Amino acid sequence: MGMKVVFVGPPGAGKGTQAENIVKKYGLLHLSTGDMLRAARDAKTPVGLEAEKYMSAGQLVPDEVIIKVIVERLAQPDAERGYLLDGFPRTVVQAEELDKSLAAKGEKLDVILHLAVFDTEEEETKELVRRLVERGRTSGRSDDTEEVIRQRLDVYHKQTAPLIDYYKKSGNLVKIHGEKSIPEVAAQVESILDNIQV
Ligand code: B4P
């Protein structure tokens, strides 16, 4: 079984950006719940149509919807080579369910990378809003408007930030300084993953 890595961080912290490089370098499967939900929406599946209502409003889709999607995906044979979870878990309930499904197979996560952007919420918000408004200009993503971005950040602080304490207890949480340039962030991540034995 390959390396099992999780990215936790606010919207716009660079999870998707860094994930591309990591999965290539370490041969991992990239599972971005945001990408999976957008693909389901575009394919007009029942899960995708349900998810769109939440995503366009900057809310999280219900835990039971996303947990089922991920647990089923991790049971596929290609997950054996190791994976990077990008955007999942996003709530403590999702993290607990993931731990339970791994424990049932005698497995656990190797590392949780906490992609933080500055130490104060004020500086963080300013930078994340700037990045996502900029991305919205070219991506056409319906949730990259300033109003929805602020809503997503609020949801992050209330529902996802508690994951940091949850994972601190596990002892394999590492903080990455996501305010640095893209190559500098990549170097921090690589220095951690290079030292993981699986
Ligand atoms: P996601 O698609 O996961 O979106 P994200 O948090 O906005 O992206 P990310 O942090 O990956 O930012 P990126 O690298 O692109 O989620 C979208 C929605 O899906 C959620 O709001 C929710 O509704 C739903 N959802 C997903 N998972 C869920 C779950 N588990 N439970 C419930 N709901 C779920 O970077 C952003 C921009 O910054 C880019 O333009 C990039 O170029 C730039 N950038 C990156 N790194 C930089 C750096 N170091 N310096 C300067 N700019 C940088």
Coordinates of N, CA, C and O in Angstrom, one line a residue, residues 52-190:
E52 N -24.5 20.7 -6.3 CA -24.4 22.1 -6.9 C -25.2 23.1 -6.1 O -24.7 24.3 -6.0
K53 N -26.3 22.7 -5.5 CA -27.1 23.7 -4.7 C -26.2 24.2 -3.5 O -26.3 25.4 -3.2
Y54 N -25.4 23.4 -3.0 CA -24.5 23.8 -1.8 C -23.3 24.5 -2.3 O -22.9 25.6 -1.8
M55 N -22.7 24.0 -3.4 CA -21.4 24.6 -3.8 C -21.5 26.0 -4.3 O -20.7 26.9 -4.0
S56 N -22.6 26.3 -5.1 CA -22.8 27.6 -5.6 C -23.1 28.6 -4.5 O -22.9 29.8 -4.7
A57 N -23.5 28.1 -3.3 CA -23.8 29.0 -2.2 C -22.7 29.1 -1.3 O -22.7 29.8 -0.2
G58 N -21.6 28.4 -1.6 CA -20.4 28.4 -0.7 C -20.6 27.6 0.6 O -19.8 27.7 1.5
Q59 N -21.6 26.7 0.6 CA -21.8 25.8 1.7 C -21.1 24.4 1.4 O -20.9 24.1 0.2
L60 N -20.9 23.6 2.5 CA -20.4 22.3 2.3 C -21.6 21.4 1.9 O -22.7 21.6 2.4
V61 N -21.3 20.4 1.0 CA -22.4 19.4 0.7 C -22.5 18.5 2.0 O -21.6 18.4 2.8
P62 N -23.7 17.9 2.2 CA -23.9 17.2 3.4 C -22.9 16.0 3.6 O -22.5 15.4 2.6
D63 N -22.5 15.8 4.8 CA -21.4 14.8 5.1 C -21.8 13.4 4.5 O -20.9 12.8 3.9
E64 N -23.1 13.0 4.6 CA -23.4 11.6 4.2 C -23.2 11.5 2.7 O -22.9 10.4 2.2
V65 N -23.4 12.6 1.9 CA -23.2 12.5 0.5 C -21.8 12.3 0.1 O -21.4 11.4 -0.6
I66 N -20.9 13.1 0.7 CA -19.5 13.1 0.3 C -18.7 11.9 0.9 O -17.9 11.3 0.3
I67 N -19.1 11.5 2.1 CA -18.4 10.3 2.7 C -18.7 9.1 1.9 O -17.7 8.3 1.6
K68 N -19.9 8.9 1.4 CA -20.2 7.7 0.5 C -19.3 7.8 -0.7 O -18.7 6.7 -1.1
V69 N -19.2 8.9 -1.4 CA -18.5 9.1 -2.6 C -17.0 8.7 -2.4 O -16.4 7.9 -3.1
I70 N -16.4 9.2 -1.3 CA -15.0 8.9 -1.0 C -14.7 7.5 -0.6 O -13.8 6.8 -1.1
V71 N -15.6 7.0 0.3 CA -15.3 5.6 0.8 C -15.4 4.6 -0.3 O -14.6 3.7 -0.5
E72 N -16.4 4.8 -1.2 CA -16.5 3.9 -2.4 C -15.3 4.0 -3.3 O -14.8 3.1 -3.8
R73 N -14.8 5.3 -3.5 CA -13.7 5.5 -4.4 C -12.4 4.9 -3.8 O -11.6 4.3 -4.5
L74 N -12.2 4.9 -2.5 CA -11.0 4.4 -1.9 C -11.0 2.8 -1.9 O -10.0 2.2 -1.7
A75 N -12.2 2.2 -2.2 CA -12.2 0.8 -2.2 C -11.8 0.3 -3.6 O -11.7 -0.9 -3.8
Q76 N -11.6 1.2 -4.6 CA -11.2 0.8 -5.9 C -9.7 0.3 -5.9 O -8.9 0.9 -5.2
P77 N -9.4 -0.6 -6.8 CA -8.0 -1.2 -6.7 C -6.9 -0.1 -7.0 O -5.8 -0.3 -6.4
D78 N -7.2 0.9 -7.7 CA -6.1 1.9 -8.0 C -5.7 2.7 -6.8 O -4.7 3.3 -6.8
A79 N -6.5 2.7 -5.7 CA -6.2 3.4 -4.5 C -5.0 2.7 -3.8 O -4.4 3.3 -2.9
E80 N -4.7 1.5 -4.1 CA -3.7 0.7 -3.5 C -2.3 1.4 -3.7 O -1.4 1.2 -2.9
R81 N -2.1 2.2 -4.7 CA -0.8 2.7 -4.9 C -0.5 3.9 -4.1 O 0.5 4.5 -4.1
G82 N -1.6 4.3 -3.3 CA -1.4 5.5 -2.4 C -2.2 6.6 -3.0 O -2.5 6.7 -4.2
Y83 N -2.6 7.6 -2.1 CA -3.4 8.7 -2.6 C -3.2 10.0 -1.8 O -2.7 10.0 -0.7
L84 N -3.6 11.0 -2.5 CA -3.6 12.4 -1.8 C -5.1 12.8 -1.8 O -5.7 12.9 -2.9
L85 N -5.6 13.0 -0.6 CA -7.0 13.5 -0.5 C -6.9 15.1 -0.4 O -6.2 15.6 0.5
D86 N -7.5 15.7 -1.4 CA -7.4 17.2 -1.5 C -8.9 17.7 -1.3 O -9.7 17.5 -2.2
G87 N -9.1 18.3 -0.2 CA -10.5 18.8 0.1 C -11.4 17.9 0.8 O -12.5 18.1 1.1
F88 N -10.8 16.7 1.3 CA -11.6 15.8 2.1 C -10.6 15.2 3.1 O -9.5 14.9 2.7
P89 N -10.9 15.1 4.4 CA -12.2 15.6 5.0 C -12.2 17.1 5.2 O -11.2 17.8 5.3
R90 N -13.5 17.6 5.3 CA -13.7 19.0 5.6 C -14.5 19.2 6.9 O -14.8 20.4 7.2
T91 N -14.9 18.2 7.5 CA -15.5 18.3 8.8 C -15.0 17.2 9.7 O -14.4 16.2 9.2
V92 N -15.2 17.4 11.1 CA -14.7 16.3 12.0 C -15.4 15.0 11.7 O -14.8 13.9 11.8
V93 N -16.7 15.1 11.4 CA -17.5 13.9 11.1 C -16.9 13.1 9.9 O -16.7 11.9 10.0
Q94 N -16.5 13.9 8.9 CA -15.8 13.2 7.7 C -14.5 12.6 8.1 O -14.2 11.5 7.7
A95 N -13.7 13.3 9.0 CA -12.4 12.7 9.4 C -12.6 11.4 10.2 O -11.9 10.5 10.1
E96 N -13.6 11.5 11.1 CA -13.9 10.3 11.9 C -14.3 9.1 11.1 O -13.9 8.0 11.3
E97 N -15.2 9.4 10.1 CA -15.6 8.3 9.2 C -14.4 7.7 8.4 O -14.3 6.5 8.1
L98 N -13.6 8.6 7.9 CA -12.4 8.2 7.2 C -11.5 7.3 8.0 O -11.1 6.2 7.6
D99 N -11.2 7.8 9.3 CA -10.4 7.0 10.2 C -11.0 5.6 10.4 O -10.3 4.6 10.5
K100 N -12.4 5.6 10.6 CA -13.0 4.3 10.8 C -12.9 3.4 9.6 O -12.6 2.2 9.8
S101 N -13.1 3.9 8.4 CA -13.0 3.0 7.3 C -11.6 2.5 7.0 O -11.3 1.4 6.6
L102 N -10.6 3.4 7.4 CA -9.2 2.9 7.3 C -8.9 1.9 8.3 O -8.2 0.8 8.1
A103 N -9.3 2.1 9.6 CA -9.0 1.2 10.7 C -9.6 -0.2 10.4 O -9.0 -1.2 10.7
A104 N -10.8 -0.2 9.7 CA -11.4 -1.5 9.4 C -10.5 -2.3 8.4 O -10.6 -3.5 8.4
K105 N -9.6 -1.6 7.7 CA -8.7 -2.3 6.8 C -7.3 -2.4 7.4 O -6.3 -2.8 6.8
G106 N -7.1 -2.0 8.7 CA -5.8 -2.1 9.4 C -4.9 -1.0 8.8 O -3.7 -1.1 8.9
E107 N -5.5 0.1 8.4 CA -4.6 1.2 7.8 C -4.8 2.5 8.5 O -5.7 2.6 9.3
K108 N -3.9 3.4 8.3 CA -4.0 4.8 8.8 C -3.4 5.8 7.9 O -2.6 5.4 7.0
L109 N -3.7 7.1 8.1 CA -3.1 8.1 7.3 C -1.6 8.2 7.6 O -1.2 8.1 8.8
D110 N -0.8 8.5 6.6 CA 0.7 8.7 6.9 C 1.0 10.1 7.3 O 1.8 10.3 8.2
V111 N 0.3 11.1 6.7 CA 0.6 12.5 7.1 C -0.6 13.4 6.7 O -1.3 13.1 5.7
I112 N -0.8 14.4 7.5 CA -1.8 15.4 7.2 C -1.1 16.7 7.1 O -0.4 17.2 8.0
L113 N -1.2 17.3 5.9 CA -0.5 18.5 5.6 C -1.4 19.7 5.8 O -2.5 19.8 5.1
H114 N -1.1 20.5 6.8 CA -2.0 21.7 7.0 C -1.4 22.9 6.3 O -0.4 23.4 6.6
L115 N -2.1 23.2 5.2 CA -1.7 24.3 4.3 C -2.3 25.6 4.9 O -3.4 25.9 4.7
A116 N -1.4 26.3 5.7 CA -1.9 27.6 6.3 C -1.4 28.8 5.5 O -0.3 28.7 4.9
V117 N -2.2 29.9 5.6 CA -1.7 31.1 4.8 C -1.7 32.2 5.9 O -2.7 32.7 6.3
F118 N -0.5 32.6 6.3 CA -0.3 33.6 7.3 C -0.8 33.1 8.7 O -1.6 32.2 8.8
D119 N -0.4 33.8 9.7 CA -0.8 33.4 11.1 C -2.1 34.2 11.6 O -2.7 33.7 12.5
T120 N -2.4 35.3 11.0 CA -3.6 36.0 11.5 C -4.7 35.9 10.5 O -4.5 35.8 9.2
E121 N -5.9 35.8 11.0 CA -7.1 35.6 10.1 C -7.2 36.8 9.1 O -7.7 36.6 8.0
E122 N -6.9 38.0 9.6 CA -7.0 39.2 8.8 C -6.1 39.1 7.5 O -6.6 39.3 6.4
E123 N -4.9 38.8 7.7 CA -3.9 38.6 6.6 C -4.3 37.5 5.7 O -4.2 37.6 4.5
E124 N -4.8 36.4 6.3 CA -5.2 35.2 5.6 C -6.3 35.5 4.6 O -6.3 35.3 3.4
T125 N -7.4 36.2 5.2 CA -8.6 36.5 4.4 C -8.2 37.4 3.2 O -8.7 37.1 2.1
K126 N -7.4 38.4 3.5 CA -7.0 39.3 2.4 C -6.4 38.6 1.2 O -6.7 38.8 0.1
E127 N -5.4 37.7 1.6 CA -4.7 37.0 0.5 C -5.6 35.9 -0.2 O -5.5 35.8 -1.4
L128 N -6.4 35.2 0.6 CA -7.3 34.2 -0.1 C -8.3 34.8 -1.0 O -8.6 34.3 -2.1
V129 N -8.9 35.9 -0.5 CA -9.9 36.6 -1.4 C -9.2 37.1 -2.6 O -9.7 36.9 -3.7
R130 N -8.0 37.6 -2.5 CA -7.3 38.1 -3.7 C -7.0 37.0 -4.7 O -7.3 37.1 -5.9
R131 N -6.5 35.9 -4.2 CA -6.2 34.7 -5.1 C -7.5 34.2 -5.8 O -7.5 33.9 -7.0
L132 N -8.6 34.1 -5.0 CA -9.7 33.4 -5.6 C -10.5 34.3 -6.5 O -11.1 33.9 -7.5
V133 N -10.5 35.6 -6.2 CA -11.2 36.6 -7.1 C -10.4 36.6 -8.5 O -11.0 36.5 -9.5
E134 N -9.1 36.5 -8.4 CA -8.2 36.5 -9.5 C -8.5 35.2 -10.3 O -8.7 35.2 -11.6
R135 N -8.6 34.0 -9.6 CA -8.9 32.8 -10.4 C -10.3 32.9 -11.0 O -10.5 32.4 -12.1
G136 N -11.3 33.5 -10.3 CA -12.6 33.6 -10.8 C -12.7 34.3 -12.2 O -13.5 34.0 -13.0
R137 N -11.7 35.2 -12.4 CA -11.7 35.9 -13.7 C -11.5 35.0 -14.9 O -12.1 35.2 -15.9
T138 N -10.7 33.9 -14.7 CA -10.5 33.0 -15.8 C -11.2 31.7 -15.7 O -11.5 31.0 -16.7
S139 N -11.5 31.2 -14.4 CA -12.0 29.9 -14.3 C -13.5 29.8 -14.6 O -14.1 28.8 -14.9
G140 N -14.2 30.9 -14.4 CA -15.6 30.9 -14.5 C -16.4 30.1 -13.5 O -17.5 29.8 -13.6
R141 N -15.6 29.8 -12.4 CA -16.3 29.0 -11.3 C -17.3 29.9 -10.6 O -17.0 31.0 -10.1
S142 N -18.5 29.3 -10.4 CA -19.6 30.1 -9.9 C -19.4 30.5 -8.4 O -20.0 31.4 -7.9
D143 N -18.5 29.7 -7.8 CA -18.2 30.0 -6.3 C -17.0 30.9 -6.1 O -16.6 31.1 -5.0
D144 N -16.4 31.4 -7.2 CA -15.2 32.3 -7.1 C -15.6 33.8 -7.2 O -15.0 34.6 -7.9
T145 N -16.8 34.2 -6.6 CA -17.1 35.6 -6.5 C -16.8 36.0 -5.1 O -16.9 35.2 -4.2
E146 N -16.6 37.3 -4.9 CA -16.1 37.8 -3.6 C -17.2 37.4 -2.5 O -16.8 36.9 -1.4
E147 N -18.4 37.6 -2.8 CA -19.4 37.2 -1.8 C -19.4 35.8 -1.4 O -19.4 35.4 -0.2
V148 N -19.3 34.9 -2.4 CA -19.3 33.4 -2.1 C -18.0 33.0 -1.4 O -18.0 32.2 -0.6
I149 N -16.9 33.7 -1.9 CA -15.6 33.3 -1.3 C -15.6 33.7 0.2 O -15.2 32.8 1.1
R150 N -16.2 34.8 0.6 CA -16.2 35.2 2.1 C -17.1 34.2 2.8 O -16.8 33.8 4.0
Q151 N -18.2 33.7 2.2 CA -19.0 32.7 2.8 C -18.2 31.4 3.0 O -18.3 30.7 4.0
R152 N -17.4 31.0 1.9 CA -16.6 29.7 2.0 C -15.6 29.8 3.1 O -15.3 28.9 3.8
L153 N -15.0 31.0 3.3 CA -14.0 31.2 4.4 C -14.7 31.1 5.7 O -14.1 30.5 6.7
D154 N -15.9 31.6 5.9 CA -16.6 31.6 7.1 C -16.9 30.1 7.4 O -16.7 29.6 8.6
V155 N -17.4 29.4 6.4 CA -17.7 27.9 6.6 C -16.4 27.2 7.0 O -16.4 26.3 7.9
Y156 N -15.3 27.6 6.4 CA -14.0 26.9 6.7 C -13.7 27.1 8.2 O -13.3 26.1 8.9
H157 N -13.8 28.3 8.7 CA -13.4 28.6 10.1 C -14.3 27.9 11.0 O -13.9 27.3 12.1
K158 N -15.6 27.8 10.7 CA -16.6 27.1 11.6 C -16.5 25.6 11.5 O -16.6 24.9 12.5
Q159 N -16.4 25.0 10.3 CA -16.6 23.6 10.1 C -15.3 22.8 9.8 O -15.2 21.6 10.2
T160 N -14.4 23.5 9.2 CA -13.2 22.7 8.8 C -12.0 23.0 9.7 O -11.2 22.0 10.1
A161 N -11.8 24.2 10.2 CA -10.6 24.5 11.1 C -10.6 23.5 12.3 O -9.5 23.2 12.8
P162 N -11.7 23.1 12.9 CA -11.7 22.2 14.0 C -10.9 20.9 13.7 O -10.4 20.2 14.6
L163 N -10.7 20.6 12.4 CA -10.0 19.4 12.0 C -8.5 19.5 12.5 O -7.9 18.5 12.7
I164 N -8.0 20.7 12.6 CA -6.6 20.9 12.9 C -6.4 20.3 14.3 O -5.4 19.5 14.5
D165 N -7.3 20.6 15.3 CA -7.1 20.0 16.6 C -7.3 18.5 16.6 O -6.6 17.8 17.3
Y166 N -8.3 18.1 15.8 CA -8.6 16.7 15.7 C -7.3 15.9 15.3 O -6.9 14.9 15.9
Y167 N -6.6 16.4 14.2 CA -5.4 15.8 13.7 C -4.2 16.0 14.6 O -3.3 15.2 14.5
K168 N -4.2 17.1 15.3 CA -3.0 17.3 16.2 C -2.9 16.2 17.1 O -1.8 15.7 17.4
K169 N -4.0 15.6 17.6 CA -4.0 14.5 18.6 C -3.4 13.3 17.9 O -2.8 12.4 18.6
S170 N -3.5 13.1 16.6 CA -3.0 11.9 15.9 C -1.4 12.0 15.8 O -0.8 10.9 15.6
G171 N -0.8 13.1 16.0 CA 0.6 13.2 16.0 C 1.2 13.3 14.6 O 2.5 13.4 14.5
N172 N 0.4 13.2 13.5 CA 1.1 13.3 12.2 C 0.6 14.4 11.3 O 0.5 14.3 10.1
L173 N 0.3 15.6 12.0 CA -0.1 16.8 11.4 C 1.2 17.7 11.2 O 1.9 17.9 12.1
V174 N 1.4 18.2 10.0 CA 2.5 19.1 9.8 C 2.0 20.4 9.1 O 1.2 20.3 8.2
K175 N 2.5 21.5 9.6 CA 2.1 22.8 9.1 C 3.0 23.2 7.9 O 4.2 23.2 8.0
I176 N 2.3 23.7 6.9 CA 3.1 24.2 5.7 C 2.7 25.7 5.6 O 1.6 26.1 5.8
H177 N 3.7 26.5 5.2 CA 3.5 28.0 5.1 C 3.0 28.3 3.7 O 3.9 28.5 2.8
G178 N 1.7 28.3 3.5 CA 1.1 28.5 2.2 C 1.1 29.9 1.6 O 0.7 30.1 0.5
E179 N 1.6 30.8 2.4 CA 1.7 32.2 1.9 C 2.9 32.4 1.0 O 3.0 33.4 0.3
K180 N 3.8 31.5 1.1 CA 5.1 31.6 0.2 C 4.7 31.3 -1.2 O 3.6 30.9 -1.6
S181 N 5.7 31.5 -2.1 CA 5.5 31.3 -3.5 C 5.2 29.8 -3.8 O 5.5 28.9 -3.0
I182 N 4.6 29.5 -5.0 CA 4.2 28.1 -5.3 C 5.4 27.2 -5.2 O 5.3 26.1 -4.6
P183 N 6.6 27.5 -5.8 CA 7.7 26.6 -5.7 C 8.2 26.4 -4.3 O 8.7 25.4 -3.9
E184 N 8.1 27.5 -3.5 CA 8.6 27.4 -2.1 C 7.7 26.5 -1.3 O 8.1 25.8 -0.4
V185 N 6.4 26.6 -1.6 CA 5.4 25.7 -0.9 C 5.7 24.3 -1.3 O 5.8 23.4 -0.4
A186 N 5.9 24.1 -2.6 CA 6.2 22.7 -3.1 C 7.5 22.1 -2.4 O 7.5 20.9 -2.0
A187 N 8.5 22.9 -2.2 CA 9.7 22.5 -1.6 C 9.4 22.0 -0.1 O 10.0 21.0 0.4
Q188 N 8.6 22.8 0.6 CA 8.3 22.4 2.0 C 7.6 21.0 2.0 O 7.9 20.2 2.8
V189 N 6.6 20.9 1.1 CA 5.8 19.6 1.0 C 6.8 18.5 0.7 O 6.7 17.4 1.4
E190 N 7.6 18.7 -0.3 CA 8.5 17.6 -0.7 C 9.5 17.2 0.4 O 9.8 16.0 0.6

